Every structure is written in structure tokens, then in C-alpha cells.
Short mmCIF file of C-alpha atoms and ligand atoms in Angstrom, two decimals:
data_model
loop_
_atom_site.label_atom_id
_atom_site.label_comp_id
_atom_site.label_asym_id
_atom_site.label_seq_id
_atom_site.Cartn_x
_atom_site.Cartn_y
_atom_site.Cartn_z
CA MET A 1150 -21.17 4.63 -10.28
CA ILE A 1151 -19.80 5.06 -6.78
CA ASP A 1152 -16.66 2.98 -6.99
CA LEU A 1153 -15.34 1.70 -3.65
CA ARG A 1154 -13.47 -1.32 -5.05
CA SER A 1155 -10.08 0.38 -4.43
CA ASP A 1156 -8.40 3.79 -4.08
CA THR A 1157 -6.52 2.74 -7.23
CA VAL A 1158 -9.61 3.58 -9.34
CA THR A 1159 -9.11 7.37 -8.85
CA LYS A 1160 -8.87 9.41 -11.97
CA PRO A 1161 -6.87 12.61 -12.49
CA SER A 1162 -8.87 15.80 -11.77
CA PRO A 1163 -9.09 18.58 -14.45
CA GLU A 1164 -6.41 20.55 -12.48
CA MET A 1165 -4.13 17.58 -12.37
CA ARG A 1166 -4.57 17.07 -16.19
CA GLU A 1167 -3.61 20.62 -16.71
CA VAL A 1168 -0.34 20.12 -14.84
CA ILE A 1169 0.22 16.99 -16.83
CA ALA A 1170 -0.24 18.90 -20.11
CA LYS A 1171 2.37 21.52 -19.12
CA ALA A 1172 4.97 19.10 -17.63
CA ALA A 1173 8.59 19.71 -18.38
CA VAL A 1174 9.97 16.41 -19.76
CA GLY A 1175 13.25 14.78 -20.88
CA ASP A 1176 14.60 11.29 -21.32
CA ASP A 1177 14.55 9.76 -17.76
CA VAL A 1178 16.82 6.80 -18.71
CA TYR A 1179 19.41 9.48 -19.20
CA GLY A 1180 18.36 11.08 -15.98
CA GLU A 1181 17.26 14.18 -17.88
CA ASP A 1182 13.62 14.50 -17.05
CA PRO A 1183 13.21 17.48 -14.75
CA SER A 1184 9.80 16.54 -13.45
CA VAL A 1185 10.88 12.93 -12.56
CA ASN A 1186 14.05 14.32 -10.91
CA LEU A 1187 11.97 16.81 -8.82
CA LEU A 1188 9.47 14.08 -7.80
CA GLU A 1189 12.28 11.85 -6.64
CA GLU A 1190 13.85 14.62 -4.65
CA GLU A 1191 10.60 15.68 -3.12
CA SER A 1192 9.62 12.13 -2.21
CA ALA A 1193 12.98 11.50 -0.52
CA ARG A 1194 12.65 14.79 1.40
CA LEU A 1195 9.24 13.96 2.57
CA LEU A 1196 10.36 10.57 3.85
CA GLY A 1197 13.72 11.70 5.25
CA LYS A 1198 15.79 9.46 2.88
CA GLU A 1199 18.79 10.35 0.62
CA ALA A 1200 17.28 9.53 -2.69
CA GLY A 1201 14.16 8.41 -4.55
CA LEU A 1202 13.41 6.41 -7.67
CA PHE A 1203 10.16 6.79 -9.75
CA ILE A 1204 8.72 3.30 -10.62
CA PRO A 1205 5.72 2.43 -12.74
CA SER A 1206 3.84 0.46 -10.01
CA GLY A 1207 3.90 -0.56 -6.41
CA THR A 1208 4.39 -4.16 -7.43
CA MET A 1209 7.52 -3.26 -9.38
CA GLY A 1210 8.76 -1.06 -6.54
CA ASN A 1211 8.59 -3.87 -4.03
CA LEU A 1212 10.17 -6.32 -6.53
CA ALA A 1213 12.98 -3.94 -7.68
CA ALA A 1214 13.81 -3.28 -3.92
CA MET A 1215 13.75 -6.92 -3.01
CA LEU A 1216 15.84 -8.06 -6.12
CA THR A 1217 18.40 -5.34 -5.17
CA HIS A 1218 18.55 -6.36 -1.39
CA CYS A 1219 18.57 -10.15 -1.95
CA GLU A 1220 20.52 -12.63 -4.02
CA ARG A 1221 19.04 -15.86 -5.55
CA GLY A 1222 18.48 -18.61 -2.83
CA SER A 1223 18.18 -16.05 -0.04
CA GLU A 1224 15.20 -15.61 2.17
CA ILE A 1225 12.75 -12.72 2.96
CA ILE A 1226 10.74 -12.58 6.17
CA LEU A 1227 7.23 -11.61 5.25
CA GLY A 1228 3.66 -11.65 6.60
CA ASP A 1229 1.18 -14.28 5.44
CA LYS A 1230 -1.19 -11.40 4.56
CA ALA A 1231 1.47 -9.22 2.98
CA HIS A 1232 0.59 -7.77 -0.47
CA THR A 1233 3.93 -9.08 -1.79
CA PHE A 1234 3.00 -12.59 -0.64
CA LEU A 1235 -0.59 -12.57 -1.75
CA TYR A 1236 -0.92 -10.27 -4.73
CA GLU A 1237 2.32 -9.78 -6.55
CA VAL A 1238 2.21 -12.93 -8.70
CA GLY A 1239 5.08 -14.66 -6.92
CA GLY A 1240 7.51 -12.22 -8.52
CA ILE A 1241 10.30 -12.63 -5.91
CA ALA A 1242 10.31 -16.39 -6.50
CA ALA A 1243 9.74 -16.40 -10.23
CA LEU A 1244 12.14 -13.57 -11.06
CA GLY A 1245 14.48 -13.45 -8.08
CA GLY A 1246 14.72 -17.05 -7.00
CA ILE A 1247 14.04 -15.73 -3.56
CA GLN A 1248 12.21 -17.72 -0.88
CA ALA A 1249 9.50 -16.11 1.20
CA HIS A 1250 9.74 -17.11 4.87
CA ILE A 1251 6.17 -16.54 5.95
CA LEU A 1252 5.08 -15.53 9.43
CA PRO A 1253 1.50 -15.02 10.60
CA ASN A 1254 0.34 -11.43 10.42
CA GLN A 1255 -1.45 -10.48 13.67
CA GLN A 1256 -4.73 -8.62 13.47
CA ASP A 1257 -2.97 -5.30 13.87
CA GLY A 1258 -0.84 -5.96 10.86
CA THR A 1259 2.30 -6.66 12.80
CA LEU A 1260 4.64 -9.67 12.87
CA GLY A 1261 5.42 -11.02 16.36
CA LEU A 1262 8.87 -9.79 17.41
CA GLU A 1263 9.71 -13.17 18.82
CA ASP A 1264 8.40 -14.88 15.59
CA ILE A 1265 10.80 -12.70 13.58
CA ARG A 1266 13.80 -13.45 15.85
CA LYS A 1267 13.06 -17.15 15.54
CA ALA A 1268 12.67 -17.00 11.69
CA ILE A 1269 16.12 -15.52 11.20
CA ARG A 1270 18.36 -18.39 9.85
CA MET A 1271 21.52 -19.46 11.53
CA ASP A 1272 24.91 -19.68 9.89
CA ASP A 1273 24.36 -23.39 9.07
CA ILE A 1274 25.39 -25.20 6.00
CA HIS A 1275 21.84 -26.29 5.39
CA ASP A 1276 20.09 -22.87 5.81
CA PRO A 1277 19.18 -20.37 3.12
CA PRO A 1278 20.55 -16.96 4.26
CA THR A 1279 18.04 -14.51 5.64
CA ARG A 1280 18.55 -11.11 3.90
CA LEU A 1281 15.51 -9.01 4.41
CA ILE A 1282 12.64 -8.24 6.75
CA THR A 1283 9.52 -6.55 5.21
CA LEU A 1284 6.45 -4.86 6.75
CA GLU A 1285 3.47 -3.22 5.18
CA ASN A 1286 2.12 0.10 6.36
CA THR A 1287 -0.82 0.62 6.28
CA HIS A 1288 -1.62 -3.07 6.11
CA ASN A 1289 -4.15 -3.60 3.33
CA ARG A 1290 -5.37 -7.17 4.19
CA CYS A 1291 -5.40 -6.47 7.91
CA GLY A 1292 -8.03 -3.69 7.37
CA GLY A 1293 -5.83 -0.67 6.42
CA VAL A 1294 -4.40 -0.72 9.89
CA ALA A 1295 -1.50 1.63 10.62
CA LEU A 1296 1.79 0.28 12.18
CA THR A 1297 3.26 2.63 14.72
CA GLY A 1298 6.70 4.21 14.66
CA GLU A 1299 7.55 2.42 17.93
CA TYR A 1300 6.86 -1.02 16.54
CA THR A 1301 8.62 -0.20 13.20
CA ARG A 1302 11.66 0.85 15.35
CA GLN A 1303 11.72 -2.38 17.24
CA VAL A 1304 11.65 -4.40 13.93
CA GLY A 1305 14.50 -2.11 12.67
CA GLU A 1306 16.58 -2.95 15.73
CA ILE A 1307 16.21 -6.71 15.10
CA ALA A 1308 17.28 -6.18 11.48
CA LYS A 1309 20.32 -4.24 12.54
CA GLU A 1310 21.27 -6.71 15.30
CA HIS A 1311 21.40 -9.52 12.60
CA GLN A 1312 22.82 -7.34 9.81
CA LEU A 1313 19.58 -7.77 7.82
CA LYS A 1314 18.04 -5.23 5.48
CA PHE A 1315 14.58 -3.88 6.18
CA HIS A 1316 11.98 -2.90 3.45
CA LEU A 1317 8.74 -1.20 4.01
CA ASP A 1318 5.78 -1.64 1.60
CA GLY A 1319 4.44 1.84 2.32
CA ALA A 1320 1.97 1.91 -0.61
CA ARG A 1321 -0.26 3.88 1.76
CA ILE A 1322 2.33 5.22 4.19
CA PHE A 1323 0.82 8.78 4.05
CA ASN A 1324 -2.45 7.32 5.21
CA ALA A 1325 -0.69 5.76 8.11
CA ALA A 1326 1.03 9.05 8.98
CA ALA A 1327 -2.24 10.97 8.74
CA ALA A 1328 -4.03 8.48 10.94
CA LEU A 1329 -1.28 8.39 13.62
CA LYS A 1330 -0.75 12.18 13.27
CA VAL A 1331 2.93 11.73 12.88
CA ASN A 1332 5.56 12.86 10.38
CA PRO A 1333 5.81 10.13 7.70
CA ALA A 1334 9.66 10.29 7.97
CA GLU A 1335 9.37 9.20 11.52
CA LEU A 1336 7.49 6.09 10.54
CA VAL A 1337 9.94 5.01 7.92
CA GLU A 1338 13.17 6.02 9.63
CA PRO A 1339 14.24 2.42 10.67
CA ALA A 1340 13.69 0.97 7.15
CA ASP A 1341 16.51 0.75 4.52
CA SER A 1342 13.98 1.13 1.79
CA VAL A 1343 10.35 2.30 1.57
CA MET A 1344 7.96 2.25 -1.47
CA PHE A 1345 4.92 4.39 -1.66
CA CYS A 1346 2.16 4.73 -4.24
CA LEU A 1347 1.04 7.94 -5.90
CA SER A 1348 -1.80 6.02 -7.74
CA LYS A 1349 -3.85 5.17 -4.73
CA GLY A 1350 -5.43 7.66 -2.20
CA LEU A 1351 -3.07 10.46 -3.51
CA GLY A 1352 -5.10 10.30 -6.76
CA ALA A 1353 -2.35 10.30 -9.50
CA PRO A 1354 -2.87 8.14 -12.53
CA VAL A 1355 0.32 6.06 -12.45
CA GLY A 1356 3.42 5.54 -10.29
CA SER A 1357 5.20 4.76 -7.20
CA VAL A 1358 8.37 5.97 -5.55
CA LEU A 1359 11.01 3.95 -3.81
CA CYS A 1360 13.24 5.76 -1.26
CA GLY A 1361 16.49 4.85 0.48
CA GLU A 1362 20.15 5.54 0.65
CA ALA A 1363 21.68 7.00 -2.52
CA ALA A 1364 23.89 4.00 -3.11
CA PHE A 1365 20.98 1.58 -2.81
CA ILE A 1366 18.89 3.73 -5.13
CA LYS A 1367 21.68 3.86 -7.75
CA ARG A 1368 21.79 0.02 -7.73
CA THR A 1369 17.98 -0.22 -7.92
CA ARG A 1370 17.86 2.12 -10.85
CA LYS A 1371 19.77 -0.61 -12.74
CA THR A 1372 17.30 -3.32 -11.43
CA ARG A 1373 14.38 -1.18 -12.65
CA LYS A 1374 15.97 -1.08 -16.07
CA MET A 1375 16.37 -4.81 -16.01
CA LEU A 1376 12.72 -5.26 -15.23
CA GLY A 1377 11.78 -2.95 -18.10
CA GLY A 1378 10.78 -0.13 -15.84
CA GLY A 1379 13.10 2.49 -17.30
CA MET A 1380 10.76 5.18 -18.66
CA ARG A 1381 11.44 7.97 -21.13
CA GLN A 1382 9.45 11.25 -20.93
CA ALA A 1383 7.87 10.00 -17.62
CA GLY A 1384 7.66 13.72 -16.48
CA MET A 1385 4.04 13.63 -17.88
CA ILE A 1386 3.13 11.33 -15.06
CA ALA A 1387 5.69 12.51 -12.48
CA ALA A 1388 4.08 16.02 -12.65
CA ALA A 1389 0.88 14.42 -11.61
CA GLY A 1390 2.68 12.81 -8.70
CA LEU A 1391 4.08 16.16 -7.64
CA TYR A 1392 0.63 17.71 -7.83
CA ALA A 1393 -0.75 14.85 -5.74
CA LEU A 1394 1.88 15.24 -3.00
CA GLU A 1395 1.21 18.95 -2.79
CA LYS A 1396 -2.60 19.13 -3.12
CA ASN A 1397 -4.04 15.75 -2.35
CA LEU A 1398 -1.77 14.52 0.46
CA PRO A 1399 -3.45 16.84 3.03
CA LEU A 1400 -6.96 15.55 2.03
CA LEU A 1401 -6.28 11.94 2.94
CA ILE A 1402 -7.56 12.52 6.50
CA GLN A 1403 -10.90 13.35 5.01
CA ASP A 1404 -11.05 9.81 3.39
CA HIS A 1405 -10.54 8.38 6.97
CA GLN A 1406 -13.38 10.47 8.31
CA ARG A 1407 -15.75 9.35 5.53
CA ALA A 1408 -14.71 5.72 6.08
CA ALA A 1409 -15.73 6.14 9.68
CA ASP A 1410 -18.99 7.58 8.62
CA LEU A 1411 -19.59 4.78 6.24
CA ALA A 1412 -18.64 2.14 8.86
CA ARG A 1413 -20.98 3.78 11.38
CA GLY A 1414 -23.92 3.64 8.89
CA LEU A 1415 -23.20 0.06 7.75
CA GLY A 1416 -22.60 -1.26 11.28
CA GLY A 1417 -26.22 -0.36 12.13
CA ILE A 1418 -27.63 -2.61 9.44
CA GLU A 1419 -28.72 -6.00 10.61
CA GLY A 1420 -26.55 -8.82 9.20
CA LEU A 1421 -23.47 -6.71 8.69
CA THR A 1422 -20.48 -6.79 10.95
CA LEU A 1423 -17.53 -4.67 10.74
CA GLU A 1424 -13.94 -6.06 10.96
CA HIS A 1425 -12.90 -2.81 12.71
CA GLU A 1426 -15.60 -0.98 14.68
CA LYS A 1427 -13.78 2.20 13.58
CA PRO A 1428 -11.80 1.82 10.41
CA PRO A 1429 -8.17 2.59 11.01
CA THR A 1430 -7.72 4.58 7.79
CA ASN A 1431 -9.61 4.66 4.44
CA MET A 1432 -10.70 0.95 4.32
CA VAL A 1433 -13.90 -0.67 5.51
CA TYR A 1434 -13.93 -4.49 5.66
CA ILE A 1435 -17.42 -5.87 6.40
CA ASN A 1436 -18.84 -9.34 6.78
CA LEU A 1437 -22.25 -10.68 5.88
CA ALA A 1438 -24.04 -12.86 8.46
CA ARG A 1439 -24.60 -16.55 7.61
CA GLU A 1440 -28.33 -16.01 8.15
CA LEU A 1441 -28.43 -13.71 5.09
CA LEU A 1442 -29.49 -15.54 1.96
CA LEU A 1443 -27.16 -13.60 -0.36
CA ASN A 1444 -23.35 -14.19 -0.38
CA ALA A 1445 -20.94 -11.43 -1.14
CA GLU A 1446 -20.91 -12.00 -4.89
CA GLU A 1447 -24.68 -11.93 -5.16
CA THR A 1448 -24.91 -8.81 -2.85
CA ALA A 1449 -22.20 -7.11 -4.88
CA LEU A 1450 -24.27 -7.69 -8.11
CA LYS A 1451 -27.43 -6.13 -6.54
CA LEU A 1452 -25.34 -3.17 -5.19
CA LYS A 1453 -23.97 -2.65 -8.72
CA ASP A 1454 -27.59 -2.34 -9.99
CA LYS A 1455 -27.93 0.46 -7.49
CA GLY A 1456 -24.79 2.19 -8.74
CA VAL A 1457 -22.32 1.02 -6.01
CA LEU A 1458 -19.23 -1.03 -6.77
CA VAL A 1459 -17.57 -2.87 -3.79
CA GLY A 1460 -14.57 -5.21 -3.55
CA ILE A 1461 -15.16 -8.90 -2.76
CA THR A 1462 -12.58 -10.21 -0.27
CA GLY A 1463 -14.20 -13.47 0.75
CA GLU A 1464 -17.37 -15.59 0.36
CA ARG A 1465 -19.08 -13.30 2.83
CA GLN A 1466 -16.85 -10.34 3.00
CA PHE A 1467 -16.40 -7.03 1.25
CA ARG A 1468 -13.65 -4.35 1.16
CA MET A 1469 -14.78 -0.68 0.53
CA VAL A 1470 -12.01 1.82 0.07
CA VAL A 1471 -12.76 5.53 0.39
CA HIS A 1472 -10.88 7.88 -1.83
CA ILE A 1473 -10.68 11.42 -3.19
CA TRP A 1474 -13.67 10.96 -5.50
CA ILE A 1475 -16.07 9.91 -2.68
CA ASN A 1476 -18.10 12.67 -0.99
CA ASP A 1477 -20.51 12.73 1.89
CA GLN A 1478 -23.55 12.20 -0.36
CA ASP A 1479 -21.91 9.16 -1.83
CA VAL A 1480 -21.37 7.66 1.60
CA GLU A 1481 -25.12 8.23 2.43
CA LYS A 1482 -26.10 6.63 -0.88
CA VAL A 1483 -23.91 3.52 -0.28
CA ILE A 1484 -25.50 3.02 3.23
CA GLN A 1485 -28.96 3.32 1.65
CA ALA A 1486 -27.96 0.89 -1.15
CA PHE A 1487 -27.02 -1.66 1.45
CA LYS A 1488 -30.17 -1.19 3.35
CA ASP A 1489 -32.22 -1.62 0.12
CA VAL A 1490 -30.30 -4.77 -0.96
CA LEU A 1491 -30.35 -6.47 2.45
CA SER A 1492 -33.97 -5.46 3.48
N1 LIG B 124 -3.21 -3.20 -3.90
C1 LIG B 124 -4.39 -3.23 -4.70
C2 LIG B 124 -4.56 -4.65 -5.10
O1 LIG B 124 -3.41 -5.18 -5.70
C3 LIG B 124 -5.08 -5.56 -4.01
C4 LIG B 124 -5.51 -2.72 -3.95
O2 LIG B 124 -6.54 -2.50 -4.61
O3 LIG B 124 -5.37 -2.37 -2.75
N2 LIG B 124 1.35 -2.78 -1.79
C5 LIG B 124 0.06 -2.72 -1.21
C6 LIG B 124 -0.03 -2.63 0.24
C7 LIG B 124 -0.98 -2.57 -2.10
O4 LIG B 124 -2.15 -2.48 -1.53
C8 LIG B 124 -0.80 -2.58 -3.46
C9 LIG B 124 -1.95 -2.50 -4.41
C10 LIG B 124 0.52 -2.72 -3.99
C11 LIG B 124 1.56 -2.87 -3.12
C12 LIG B 124 0.81 -2.79 -5.44
O5 LIG B 124 0.57 -1.63 -6.07
P1 LIG B 124 0.25 -1.60 -7.69
O6 LIG B 124 -1.12 -1.93 -7.92
O7 LIG B 124 0.67 -0.18 -8.14
O8 LIG B 124 1.23 -2.53 -8.37
#
């Protein structure tokens, strides 16, 4: 099967499994796991932050950060296509009593600066207090688009001006840095906290890391424990994360090139239209024309018969995510499978 449903489907390579087997471990709740400590330090170093915290998932990373930044009854400014708003099971409301103040995400994944300014609550008896602004980079539902350092800096300035905190869902921040050809630390500099995932394009089996100031990370360590995310001999998986940062991070750009090849091939097929003519990073979102008899679900079933798995993101829309286990031949096979199914 050529699995393009997500970059979360990546399995550890034989080399990564060897590293896992040999990992030095200890009890991380006591702060005694050397591999976890190393991963947290290395992550913080890569992102230019004081400290890091290893977290079981991206969802828990965002949640732990938001619960630490915000008290019950406060408000977070968030895009209407943000992963936290759409796909994190309403955790901030259910577990944090936090209200999402939703603004429209523009096509390029940004929130309008004027929209953000207007959404910040006044010091009024009736208003919930605004505590946090969040952005997502790359922006998943906006096509894997990368937000620039300049835009992020502008949002950071608004946050500072109003004494708000600023969190970045950087699940795929290294894809953004690779696409923009900038140092990832530059992209996240204005944010108080940033979460990135090891278990997506980086190809590790489990885990995300939250980075920020040491005092914030210390408080979030407690939040993580409260959520049941305090792990014990987690060095087994942290070692895979360290391997991913060293060996797989430089390969992300190849995924972007293959996504571009895939888009080029699919864009030439009648009845298919790309959301982005050239995919910004490793995601290809594509729409099926109304004239075609098959909808996305039916097309996906036929593609599955041909050995290709795609994500369904709308009645007539797919998402395909290129990752470390997809090679040039796979790209060709996927294009051919679409041609066969739609001919
Ligand atoms: N995204 C998954 C699905 O949940 C949609 C995917 O296949 O893309 N932030 C962003 C921007 C994400 O894309 C995801 C996962 C997360 C957070 C959550 O990470 P996990 O799955 O580790 O909880």
C-alpha cells in the first residue's frame, strides 16, 4: 500500500529501531531519563528556546501549553481552520474551561492582523479576558502552507503590546523552515511556546516536544503530569526522536519536491484541480470536478483497490501527504492510479 493519508503513518526504519533498542533510559517523572533529557535540550537548542518538554502527542502538547497559559473563563484567539479548533476534541473547553475566539483563517494560513487586534477584549466587566494568541505553522487545513517569520513577528508584536501570550502549533515547523529556507529558530522567535511533532514527517513513532522559557516549561511539566502525560522509561521513544532530528530532518525537503511532482502529475488529469498549483510543503489538496460521477469516498475506495490510500477532506476533496516512505516510483504509481480510476 502507498499510504498518503498522513505523514503520521510513518513507521520507524530498521536503523531507528536499533537506536530504540540501545536507548539509555531512566524514570522521566523523576527527570532521570538521559535520552529524554537530551531530546528536550536538543529540541530547545534547535528552536532557540530555553527549555523543552517531551509530550506523548501534538494534541497533548497544544493542550498542556494552553492550560498553562490560560485560566478557566479566559479566551484564546484561534483560526477557524486551526487543528486545535477542528481536531482536538474540544479539549481546551472540556478540560480547561477556555473559550475559543475564532477568527477566519485566510487562504495563506494567516489571521488578519486587524482581526486579531479587534478580537482582543477590553478591560470591561462583561468581557472574558483574552490570554493567548495561537498560530499554526505549517497550516495543515490551509494546504500545508508555511507562515513567514515576518508575519509571525507582527503577530508577536500585537501579543506583546497587549500583554498576551503567543503559542505556535508548529507540528510541522521544520517543514515550514525547509520550505522558506530559514532557520527554524527564526520562525518561532516571537512565540512564548512552540510545539512540534516527531511522529509526522520526521518519521519517529511517538512524541512531540514543547519548547519555551524554562519557568513556563517547569509549570507545564506539572500540567503534563495532571493530564496523565508523565512517562517513565520514555527514553525508548525519545531516542527515536533524537535520531529523527539528526537523520530525517534534512530529508524533509525531498518530501516537498515529491509533493510538487505529484501535484504536477495530478494537475494534468482532467477533472482534478489543485488547491495550490505548487504545494507549499508536503501536502497536496486536490478537488474532484462536479462532472465526475464519483465522489471522494467512492474514488478513494477505487484507489485503495489499486494500492493507494488517500485522505478524504471533503465530499469532493482529498488530502495526500508525502513522507519519508514515499519514493519517486510511488509518486508515479499514484498518478497512474488516479488516471486509471478517473478514465
Ligand atoms: N494532524 C493529523 C490529524 O489529526 C488531522 C494529520 O493527519 O495531519 N497540530 C497539527 C497542525 C496537526 O496536523 C496535528 C495532527 C496535531 C497538531 C496533533 O498531533 P497528534 O496527532 O500527535 O496529536
